[in-house]
Amino acid sequence: MSSSRPMNELLAKKAREELNEDPNTIEESVQLLKEWTNKLPHIRVRTDSRFLLIFLRANKFSVESAKKKIEGYYTMRSAVPELFKNRNVDDPKMQEIFKLGVGLIFPKTNGVDGPRISLIRAGSYDPNKYNIKDVIKAGTFAGDIQLLEDDNITIAGQIEIMDLANVTLGHMLQMDAVFFKKLAAVGETGTPIRHKGLHFINTPPGFDTFFNLFKSFLGDKSKTRLFSHGHNIESLYNYVSKSLLPAEYGGGNSSIPEMIDYWYNKILSYRDYFKEEEEYGIVERYRKDIQKQTEDSLFGVDGTFRKLCID
């Protein structure tokens, strides 16, 4: 299988100019990563060509930077097992959450070379029935699929809209500082995409405390991509055209039920893929050491990945 897919001229141009992507050298770069992964004693890496291409794009085709990102990706997934282990598309609770449409990925972008836009409806689940960790875990299914299938997100990046309408104290009490740190580390260290912005809308009273806490866990560059619009949704339109929002938000994108139905069926079609995912990651004999190291480092002060001393 070829590492890349045919894509429109504008997106291909963006890949060349912004990511240093050269169709003539993609396969060579992917092969270098494959050879490197075969020498890793502590991580089992998925070596599908299109999977490895994700990391090259995220690092502007620097093979050495892509290696570090792959290490960070699997390190984070080992350190946060509540989000990334035992992901079974047939789990009844996961299927219930899929159907709630807490996280939605819009089919239309701002032009054929625009970033992918997603919406998180944080108040759309019952906190008395579901835990925030299970809700976020359910969201990782579509997130992984998107990385594999969507050139817009791996080339142009992603814009996220966090709608806090209907968020209650029950939702807020499920969040804690340690989990905030984990989410921030997953986003910065363990996710191979270009974050173009996180926009909060319909924020509740007292949101500033949450916003500033979350912001404190991010690097300087990531902080510049956080935006709080309160209830002034018109200010969101400076970053995301109203026409790109779902019909329920007054836009011209697909309706929320249409998106839910599409992604529910898409996730189920990846049943075998997520079974295979259990085979990849940190090798068991190193897992505890890496988890401890990650707690001390990624969730601690310096925020950097420390290499293991492996015999």
Short mmCIF file of C-alpha atoms in Angstrom, two decimals:
data_model
loop_
_atom_site.label_atom_id
_atom_site.label_comp_id
_atom_site.label_asym_id
_atom_site.label_seq_id
_atom_site.Cartn_x
_atom_site.Cartn_y
_atom_site.Cartn_z
CA MET A 1 0.00 0.00 0.00
CA SER A 2 1.26 3.45 -0.89
CA SER A 3 1.94 5.74 2.07
CA SER A 4 -0.11 8.60 0.62
CA ARG A 5 -3.45 8.89 -1.18
CA PRO A 6 -4.31 11.01 -4.21
CA MET A 7 -5.50 14.41 -3.00
CA ASN A 8 -6.66 17.70 -4.43
CA GLU A 9 -4.08 20.15 -5.76
CA LEU A 10 -4.56 22.77 -3.03
CA LEU A 11 -4.08 20.28 -0.19
CA ALA A 12 -1.05 18.77 -1.93
CA LYS A 13 0.39 22.29 -2.30
CA LYS A 14 -0.12 22.97 1.41
CA ALA A 15 1.63 19.69 2.24
CA ARG A 16 4.61 20.69 0.09
CA GLU A 17 4.90 24.28 1.30
CA GLU A 18 4.04 23.89 4.99
CA LEU A 19 5.16 20.33 5.76
CA ASN A 20 8.05 19.82 3.31
CA GLU A 21 6.21 16.84 1.83
CA ASP A 22 7.85 15.54 -1.34
CA PRO A 23 6.01 12.70 -3.12
CA ASN A 24 9.36 11.50 -4.44
CA THR A 25 10.85 10.90 -0.97
CA ILE A 26 7.83 9.87 1.14
CA GLU A 27 8.47 6.15 0.79
CA GLU A 28 12.13 6.58 1.70
CA SER A 29 11.23 8.47 4.90
CA VAL A 30 8.60 5.89 5.83
CA GLN A 31 11.12 3.09 5.30
CA LEU A 32 13.60 4.80 7.63
CA LEU A 33 10.94 4.87 10.34
CA LYS A 34 10.10 1.21 9.77
CA GLU A 35 13.75 0.22 10.13
CA TRP A 36 14.02 2.26 13.32
CA THR A 37 10.89 0.73 14.88
CA ASN A 38 12.25 -2.77 14.30
CA LYS A 39 15.16 -1.94 16.61
CA LEU A 40 13.03 -0.73 19.53
CA PRO A 41 13.00 -3.27 22.38
CA HIS A 42 10.51 -1.36 24.56
CA ILE A 43 7.77 -0.34 22.10
CA ARG A 44 5.77 -2.31 19.56
CA VAL A 45 4.93 0.19 16.83
CA ARG A 46 2.27 -0.18 14.17
CA THR A 47 4.22 -0.05 10.90
CA ASP A 48 1.46 0.55 8.36
CA SER A 49 2.85 3.09 5.90
CA ARG A 50 -0.10 5.46 6.25
CA PHE A 51 0.13 5.31 10.03
CA LEU A 52 3.81 6.32 9.96
CA LEU A 53 3.04 9.08 7.46
CA ILE A 54 0.90 10.74 10.15
CA PHE A 55 4.00 11.31 12.29
CA LEU A 56 6.12 12.56 9.40
CA ARG A 57 3.48 15.16 8.55
CA ALA A 58 3.13 16.19 12.19
CA ASN A 59 6.87 16.89 12.25
CA LYS A 60 7.32 18.47 8.82
CA PHE A 61 9.10 15.38 7.53
CA SER A 62 11.90 15.45 10.06
CA VAL A 63 12.51 11.75 10.58
CA GLU A 64 14.25 12.34 13.92
CA SER A 65 11.38 14.47 15.23
CA ALA A 66 8.89 11.88 13.99
CA LYS A 67 10.72 9.24 16.04
CA LYS A 68 10.32 11.33 19.18
CA LYS A 69 6.65 11.89 18.43
CA ILE A 70 6.09 8.15 18.00
CA GLU A 71 7.76 7.52 21.36
CA GLY A 72 5.61 10.20 22.95
CA TYR A 73 2.48 8.80 21.33
CA TYR A 74 2.95 5.31 22.73
CA THR A 75 4.29 6.54 26.05
CA MET A 76 1.16 8.59 26.65
CA ARG A 77 -1.10 5.72 25.66
CA SER A 78 0.64 3.50 28.16
CA ALA A 79 0.52 6.16 30.87
CA VAL A 80 -3.21 6.84 30.43
CA PRO A 81 -4.68 3.34 30.10
CA GLU A 82 -8.11 4.54 31.20
CA LEU A 83 -8.39 6.25 27.81
CA PHE A 84 -6.49 3.98 25.45
CA LYS A 85 -6.57 0.38 26.68
CA ASN A 86 -9.30 -2.21 26.13
CA ARG A 87 -11.07 -0.22 23.44
CA ASN A 88 -13.81 -2.55 22.29
CA VAL A 89 -16.33 -1.19 19.77
CA ASP A 90 -18.85 -3.77 21.01
CA ASP A 91 -18.72 -2.58 24.62
CA PRO A 92 -22.37 -1.64 25.41
CA LYS A 93 -21.33 1.45 27.39
CA MET A 94 -19.10 2.68 24.58
CA GLN A 95 -21.90 2.17 22.06
CA GLU A 96 -24.29 4.16 24.24
CA ILE A 97 -21.80 7.02 24.38
CA PHE A 98 -21.16 6.87 20.62
CA LYS A 99 -24.89 7.45 20.10
CA LEU A 100 -24.90 10.54 22.36
CA GLY A 101 -22.76 12.49 19.91
CA VAL A 102 -20.62 14.16 22.57
CA GLY A 103 -17.84 14.57 20.02
CA LEU A 104 -18.66 15.31 16.38
CA ILE A 105 -16.37 15.70 13.37
CA PHE A 106 -17.72 17.94 10.62
CA PRO A 107 -17.68 16.59 7.05
CA LYS A 108 -17.23 20.04 5.47
CA THR A 109 -14.09 22.16 5.83
CA ASN A 110 -13.32 25.77 4.99
CA GLY A 111 -12.19 25.03 1.44
CA VAL A 112 -10.74 21.78 0.20
CA ASP A 113 -7.44 22.49 1.97
CA GLY A 114 -8.91 23.72 5.26
CA PRO A 115 -8.37 22.23 8.71
CA ARG A 116 -10.83 19.66 10.03
CA ILE A 117 -13.37 21.06 12.48
CA SER A 118 -14.81 19.14 15.41
CA LEU A 119 -17.42 19.96 18.04
CA ILE A 120 -17.43 18.68 21.61
CA ARG A 121 -20.82 19.00 23.30
CA ALA A 122 -19.56 18.64 26.85
CA GLY A 123 -22.99 18.83 28.46
CA SER A 124 -24.68 16.25 26.26
CA TYR A 125 -24.14 13.28 28.58
CA ASP A 126 -25.64 12.48 32.00
CA PRO A 127 -22.86 12.71 34.64
CA ASN A 128 -24.91 10.48 36.94
CA LYS A 129 -24.73 7.70 34.35
CA TYR A 130 -21.40 8.20 32.61
CA ASN A 131 -17.91 9.15 33.76
CA ILE A 132 -15.91 11.79 31.90
CA LYS A 133 -13.07 9.30 31.38
CA ASP A 134 -15.40 6.88 29.58
CA VAL A 135 -16.78 9.74 27.49
CA ILE A 136 -13.31 10.85 26.41
CA LYS A 137 -12.29 7.24 25.80
CA ALA A 138 -15.26 6.88 23.44
CA GLY A 139 -14.00 9.94 21.59
CA THR A 140 -10.59 8.37 20.95
CA PHE A 141 -12.12 5.85 18.53
CA ALA A 142 -13.19 8.48 16.00
CA GLY A 143 -10.00 10.44 16.65
CA ASP A 144 -7.79 7.52 15.66
CA ILE A 145 -9.86 6.76 12.58
CA GLN A 146 -9.69 10.39 11.50
CA LEU A 147 -5.90 10.35 11.60
CA LEU A 148 -5.82 7.31 9.34
CA GLU A 149 -8.42 8.45 6.80
CA ASP A 150 -8.36 12.24 6.68
CA ASP A 151 -5.60 14.13 4.87
CA ASN A 152 -7.11 17.46 5.91
CA ILE A 153 -6.46 16.81 9.58
CA THR A 154 -2.92 15.47 9.09
CA ILE A 155 -1.94 18.29 6.71
CA ALA A 156 -4.04 21.34 7.61
CA GLY A 157 -4.65 20.48 11.25
CA GLN A 158 -7.69 20.64 13.49
CA ILE A 159 -9.94 23.29 15.01
CA GLU A 160 -12.00 22.20 18.03
CA ILE A 161 -15.12 23.88 19.37
CA MET A 162 -16.05 23.07 22.97
CA ASP A 163 -19.72 23.83 23.63
CA LEU A 164 -20.33 24.03 27.38
CA ALA A 165 -24.09 24.52 27.17
CA ASN A 166 -25.90 22.33 29.73
CA VAL A 167 -22.71 21.62 31.66
CA THR A 168 -23.63 21.16 35.33
CA LEU A 169 -21.79 20.92 38.62
CA GLY A 170 -21.99 17.16 38.20
CA HIS A 171 -19.93 17.40 35.02
CA MET A 172 -17.39 19.72 36.63
CA LEU A 173 -16.91 17.51 39.69
CA GLN A 174 -15.71 14.69 37.45
CA MET A 175 -12.67 16.72 36.51
CA ASP A 176 -9.57 17.02 38.70
CA ALA A 177 -6.14 18.59 38.40
CA VAL A 178 -4.31 15.31 37.73
CA PHE A 179 -6.71 14.42 34.94
CA PHE A 180 -6.33 17.95 33.50
CA LYS A 181 -2.59 17.38 33.34
CA LYS A 182 -3.08 14.06 31.60
CA LEU A 183 -5.37 15.58 28.98
CA ALA A 184 -2.93 18.42 28.36
CA ALA A 185 -0.04 15.95 27.99
CA VAL A 186 -2.04 13.74 25.64
CA GLY A 187 -2.78 16.75 23.46
CA GLU A 188 0.74 18.15 23.39
CA THR A 189 2.90 15.03 23.55
CA GLY A 190 0.73 12.15 22.44
CA THR A 191 -1.28 13.52 19.53
CA PRO A 192 0.38 13.80 16.09
CA ILE A 193 -1.73 16.63 14.66
CA ARG A 194 -1.39 20.37 14.20
CA HIS A 195 -3.70 22.03 16.71
CA LYS A 196 -5.12 25.18 15.13
CA GLY A 197 -7.35 26.29 17.96
CA LEU A 198 -9.63 25.26 20.82
CA HIS A 199 -12.68 27.51 21.15
CA PHE A 200 -14.99 27.46 24.18
CA ILE A 201 -18.57 28.65 23.70
CA ASN A 202 -21.62 28.92 25.99
CA THR A 203 -19.36 28.97 29.03
CA PRO A 204 -21.00 28.69 32.49
CA PRO A 205 -20.40 30.94 35.52
CA GLY A 206 -17.01 30.26 37.10
CA PHE A 207 -15.56 28.98 33.84
CA ASP A 208 -12.55 31.29 34.10
CA THR A 209 -11.16 29.18 36.97
CA PHE A 210 -11.34 26.02 34.84
CA PHE A 211 -9.96 27.87 31.79
CA ASN A 212 -6.95 29.27 33.65
CA LEU A 213 -6.21 25.92 35.31
CA PHE A 214 -6.23 24.09 31.99
CA LYS A 215 -4.16 26.85 30.40
CA SER A 216 -1.53 26.56 33.13
CA PHE A 217 -0.73 23.00 32.03
CA LEU A 218 0.01 23.99 28.42
CA GLY A 219 3.13 25.24 26.70
CA ASP A 220 3.35 28.86 25.53
CA LYS A 221 2.52 28.01 21.91
CA SER A 222 -0.57 26.02 22.86
CA LYS A 223 -1.79 28.80 25.14
CA THR A 224 -2.06 31.15 22.15
CA ARG A 225 -4.53 28.72 20.53
CA LEU A 226 -7.06 28.76 23.37
CA PHE A 227 -10.09 31.04 23.00
CA SER A 228 -13.06 31.68 25.30
CA HIS A 229 -16.08 33.26 23.58
CA GLY A 230 -18.54 33.13 26.47
CA HIS A 231 -22.03 33.34 25.00
CA ASN A 232 -20.91 35.57 22.12
CA ILE A 233 -20.96 32.93 19.41
CA GLU A 234 -20.59 35.65 16.77
CA SER A 235 -16.97 36.08 17.88
CA LEU A 236 -16.41 32.42 16.99
CA TYR A 237 -17.25 33.28 13.39
CA ASN A 238 -13.96 35.20 13.18
CA TYR A 239 -12.28 31.78 13.24
CA VAL A 240 -14.96 29.37 11.99
CA SER A 241 -17.51 30.40 9.38
CA LYS A 242 -21.11 30.04 10.55
CA SER A 243 -21.83 28.12 7.35
CA LEU A 244 -19.53 25.32 8.55
CA LEU A 245 -21.48 24.69 11.76
CA PRO A 246 -24.14 21.95 12.03
CA ALA A 247 -27.71 22.76 11.06
CA GLU A 248 -28.66 22.89 14.76
CA TYR A 249 -26.23 25.78 15.21
CA GLY A 250 -27.62 27.66 12.23
CA GLY A 251 -24.98 26.46 9.79
CA GLY A 252 -24.92 24.49 6.57
CA ASN A 253 -22.98 21.41 7.63
CA SER A 254 -24.59 18.03 8.25
CA SER A 255 -27.08 17.72 11.10
CA ILE A 256 -26.03 16.28 14.45
CA PRO A 257 -28.08 13.04 13.99
CA GLU A 258 -26.48 12.54 10.57
CA MET A 259 -22.99 12.89 12.04
CA ILE A 260 -23.80 10.56 14.93
CA ASP A 261 -25.13 7.88 12.59
CA TYR A 262 -22.16 8.18 10.23
CA TRP A 263 -19.56 7.87 12.98
CA TYR A 264 -21.38 5.12 14.85
CA ASN A 265 -21.25 2.90 11.77
CA LYS A 266 -17.73 3.99 10.87
CA ILE A 267 -16.41 3.05 14.32
CA LEU A 268 -18.09 -0.36 14.22
CA SER A 269 -16.43 -1.02 10.85
CA TYR A 270 -13.04 -0.64 12.60
CA ARG A 271 -13.73 -3.52 15.01
CA ASP A 272 -10.68 -5.54 13.92
CA TYR A 273 -8.42 -2.50 13.89
CA PHE A 274 -9.07 -1.72 17.55
CA LYS A 275 -8.57 -5.36 18.49
CA GLU A 276 -5.17 -5.17 16.80
CA GLU A 277 -4.35 -1.97 18.68
CA GLU A 278 -4.07 -3.95 21.91
CA GLU A 279 -0.95 -5.59 20.45
CA TYR A 280 0.90 -2.29 20.06
CA GLY A 281 2.47 0.02 22.63
CA ILE A 282 4.92 -0.29 25.47
CA VAL A 283 6.18 -3.86 25.95
CA GLU A 284 4.80 -5.22 29.23
CA ARG A 285 8.16 -5.67 30.99
CA TYR A 286 8.84 -1.93 30.63
CA ARG A 287 5.29 -0.68 31.27
CA LYS A 288 5.53 0.08 35.00
CA ASP A 289 8.85 1.89 34.64
CA ILE A 290 7.51 4.04 31.81
CA GLN A 291 4.28 4.82 33.67
CA LYS A 292 6.27 5.96 36.70
CA GLN A 293 8.64 7.95 34.52
CA THR A 294 5.73 9.61 32.76
CA GLU A 295 4.07 10.60 36.01
CA ASP A 296 7.33 12.19 37.17
CA SER A 297 8.08 13.87 33.86
CA LEU A 298 5.15 14.43 31.50
CA PHE A 299 2.74 15.07 34.35
CA GLY A 300 5.33 16.83 36.44
CA VAL A 301 7.69 19.74 35.96
CA ASP A 302 9.70 19.50 32.75
CA GLY A 303 7.13 18.01 30.38
CA THR A 304 9.71 16.14 28.33
CA PHE A 305 10.05 12.48 27.43
CA ARG A 306 12.97 10.77 29.14
CA LYS A 307 14.43 7.77 27.38
CA LEU A 308 14.64 4.55 29.36
CA CYS A 309 17.98 3.01 30.14
CA ILE A 310 17.44 -0.37 28.56
CA ASP A 311 19.86 -3.26 28.92
#
